Amino acid sequence: MTTKIVGVKEFRDNMTRYWKKARKENIRYIVMHRSTPVLEVNPLMGDNFVLEELAKEISKSRKEVAAGETYSHQEVCKMLGL
């Protein structure tokens, strides 16, 4: 997979072109706003892909919560430097 960087204004103005090209050519786009990455656009292949990945993430998250592997709001803010 190829990764390309694009500005937020350029992406907004040509969004349809970018997602079609991402899917056709298997390109990942990182959208930047003032030199900061704010969005990642990845092509999804196949209809079941999204549901399978979502089911895996939900299952993993439920196990983490059951094991007490959670973070408080303050801990998350501290990790993010907010």
C-alpha atoms as a PDB file:
ATOM      1  CA  MET A   1       0.000   0.000   0.000  1.00  0.00           C
ATOM      2  CA  THR A   2       1.264   3.452  -0.921  1.00  0.00           C
ATOM      3  CA  THR A   3       0.878   6.378   1.485  1.00  0.00           C
ATOM      4  CA  LYS A   4       0.397   9.925   0.256  1.00  0.00           C
ATOM      5  CA  ILE A   5      -0.061  13.197   2.123  1.00  0.00           C
ATOM      6  CA  VAL A   6      -2.655  15.788   1.145  1.00  0.00           C
ATOM      7  CA  GLY A   7      -3.807  19.075   2.655  1.00  0.00           C
ATOM      8  CA  VAL A   8      -7.249  19.321   4.217  1.00  0.00           C
ATOM      9  CA  LYS A   9      -8.466  21.954   1.721  1.00  0.00           C
ATOM     10  CA  GLU A  10      -7.291  19.915  -1.266  1.00  0.00           C
ATOM     11  CA  PHE A  11      -8.912  16.796   0.183  1.00  0.00           C
ATOM     12  CA  ARG A  12     -12.184  18.598   0.913  1.00  0.00           C
ATOM     13  CA  ASP A  13     -12.325  20.076  -2.594  1.00  0.00           C
ATOM     14  CA  ASN A  14     -11.601  16.715  -4.287  1.00  0.00           C
ATOM     15  CA  MET A  15     -12.905  14.160  -1.791  1.00  0.00           C
ATOM     16  CA  THR A  16     -14.644  11.948  -4.337  1.00  0.00           C
ATOM     17  CA  ARG A  17     -11.556  11.764  -6.516  1.00  0.00           C
ATOM     18  CA  TYR A  18      -9.373  10.799  -3.538  1.00  0.00           C
ATOM     19  CA  TRP A  19     -11.546   8.002  -2.177  1.00  0.00           C
ATOM     20  CA  LYS A  20     -12.045   6.515  -5.643  1.00  0.00           C
ATOM     21  CA  LYS A  21      -8.311   6.636  -6.330  1.00  0.00           C
ATOM     22  CA  ALA A  22      -7.563   5.176  -2.881  1.00  0.00           C
ATOM     23  CA  ARG A  23      -9.786   2.202  -3.588  1.00  0.00           C
ATOM     24  CA  LYS A  24      -8.685   1.690  -7.199  1.00  0.00           C
ATOM     25  CA  GLU A  25      -4.924   1.999  -6.592  1.00  0.00           C
ATOM     26  CA  ASN A  26      -4.755   0.847  -2.934  1.00  0.00           C
ATOM     27  CA  ILE A  27      -3.471   4.214  -1.657  1.00  0.00           C
ATOM     28  CA  ARG A  28      -3.659   5.452   1.932  1.00  0.00           C
ATOM     29  CA  TYR A  29      -4.006   9.220   2.330  1.00  0.00           C
ATOM     30  CA  ILE A  30      -2.955  11.186   5.397  1.00  0.00           C
ATOM     31  CA  VAL A  31      -4.856  14.485   5.483  1.00  0.00           C
ATOM     32  CA  MET A  32      -2.934  17.351   7.080  1.00  0.00           C
ATOM     33  CA  HIS A  33      -4.179  20.582   8.665  1.00  0.00           C
ATOM     34  CA  ARG A  34      -1.466  23.105   9.493  1.00  0.00           C
ATOM     35  CA  SER A  35       1.279  20.455   9.440  1.00  0.00           C
ATOM     36  CA  THR A  36      -0.715  18.157  11.745  1.00  0.00           C
ATOM     37  CA  PRO A  37      -2.236  14.863  10.575  1.00  0.00           C
ATOM     38  CA  VAL A  38      -5.986  14.963  11.224  1.00  0.00           C
ATOM     39  CA  LEU A  39      -7.456  12.205   9.084  1.00  0.00           C
ATOM     40  CA  GLU A  40      -6.467   8.912   7.508  1.00  0.00           C
ATOM     41  CA  VAL A  41      -8.230   7.590   4.413  1.00  0.00           C
ATOM     42  CA  ASN A  42      -7.783   3.866   3.752  1.00  0.00           C
ATOM     43  CA  PRO A  43      -9.428   1.787   1.054  1.00  0.00           C
ATOM     44  CA  LEU A  44     -11.763  -0.939   2.294  1.00  0.00           C
ATOM     45  CA  MET A  45     -11.790  -4.111   0.270  1.00  0.00           C
ATOM     46  CA  GLY A  46     -14.956  -6.169   0.305  1.00  0.00           C
ATOM     47  CA  ASP A  47     -18.282  -5.702   2.058  1.00  0.00           C
ATOM     48  CA  ASN A  48     -17.588  -8.111   4.909  1.00  0.00           C
ATOM     49  CA  PHE A  49     -14.232  -6.530   5.751  1.00  0.00           C
ATOM     50  CA  VAL A  50     -15.731  -3.710   7.787  1.00  0.00           C
ATOM     51  CA  LEU A  51     -18.068  -5.945   9.763  1.00  0.00           C
ATOM     52  CA  GLU A  52     -15.370  -8.536  10.472  1.00  0.00           C
ATOM     53  CA  GLU A  53     -12.927  -5.913  11.720  1.00  0.00           C
ATOM     54  CA  LEU A  54     -15.621  -4.226  13.807  1.00  0.00           C
ATOM     55  CA  ALA A  55     -16.593  -7.543  15.397  1.00  0.00           C
ATOM     56  CA  LYS A  56     -12.936  -8.246  16.263  1.00  0.00           C
ATOM     57  CA  GLU A  57     -12.472  -4.799  17.821  1.00  0.00           C
ATOM     58  CA  ILE A  58     -15.666  -5.090  19.866  1.00  0.00           C
ATOM     59  CA  SER A  59     -14.665  -8.528  21.147  1.00  0.00           C
ATOM     60  CA  LYS A  60     -11.196  -7.281  22.079  1.00  0.00           C
ATOM     61  CA  SER A  61     -12.631  -4.211  23.829  1.00  0.00           C
ATOM     62  CA  ARG A  62     -15.094  -6.287  25.846  1.00  0.00           C
ATOM     63  CA  LYS A  63     -12.263  -8.528  27.067  1.00  0.00           C
ATOM     64  CA  GLU A  64     -10.189  -5.485  28.064  1.00  0.00           C
ATOM     65  CA  VAL A  65     -13.098  -3.965  30.005  1.00  0.00           C
ATOM     66  CA  ALA A  66     -13.806  -7.290  31.745  1.00  0.00           C
ATOM     67  CA  ALA A  67     -10.132  -7.476  32.763  1.00  0.00           C
ATOM     68  CA  GLY A  68     -10.269  -3.922  34.124  1.00  0.00           C
ATOM     69  CA  GLU A  69      -7.964  -2.583  31.421  1.00  0.00           C
ATOM     70  CA  THR A  70      -9.583   0.825  31.112  1.00  0.00           C
ATOM     71  CA  TYR A  71      -8.447   4.442  31.427  1.00  0.00           C
ATOM     72  CA  SER A  72     -10.132   7.355  33.142  1.00  0.00           C
ATOM     73  CA  HIS A  73     -10.833  10.583  31.302  1.00  0.00           C
ATOM     74  CA  GLN A  74      -7.999  12.284  33.210  1.00  0.00           C
ATOM     75  CA  GLU A  75      -5.535   9.513  32.299  1.00  0.00           C
ATOM     76  CA  VAL A  76      -6.390   9.814  28.614  1.00  0.00           C
ATOM     77  CA  CYS A  77      -6.005  13.604  28.689  1.00  0.00           C
ATOM     78  CA  LYS A  78      -2.631  13.252  30.404  1.00  0.00           C
ATOM     79  CA  MET A  79      -1.440  10.687  27.811  1.00  0.00           C
ATOM     80  CA  LEU A  80      -2.484  13.031  25.006  1.00  0.00           C
ATOM     81  CA  GLY A  81      -0.901  16.045  26.671  1.00  0.00           C
ATOM     82  CA  LEU A  82      -4.198  17.887  27.061  1.00  0.00           C
END
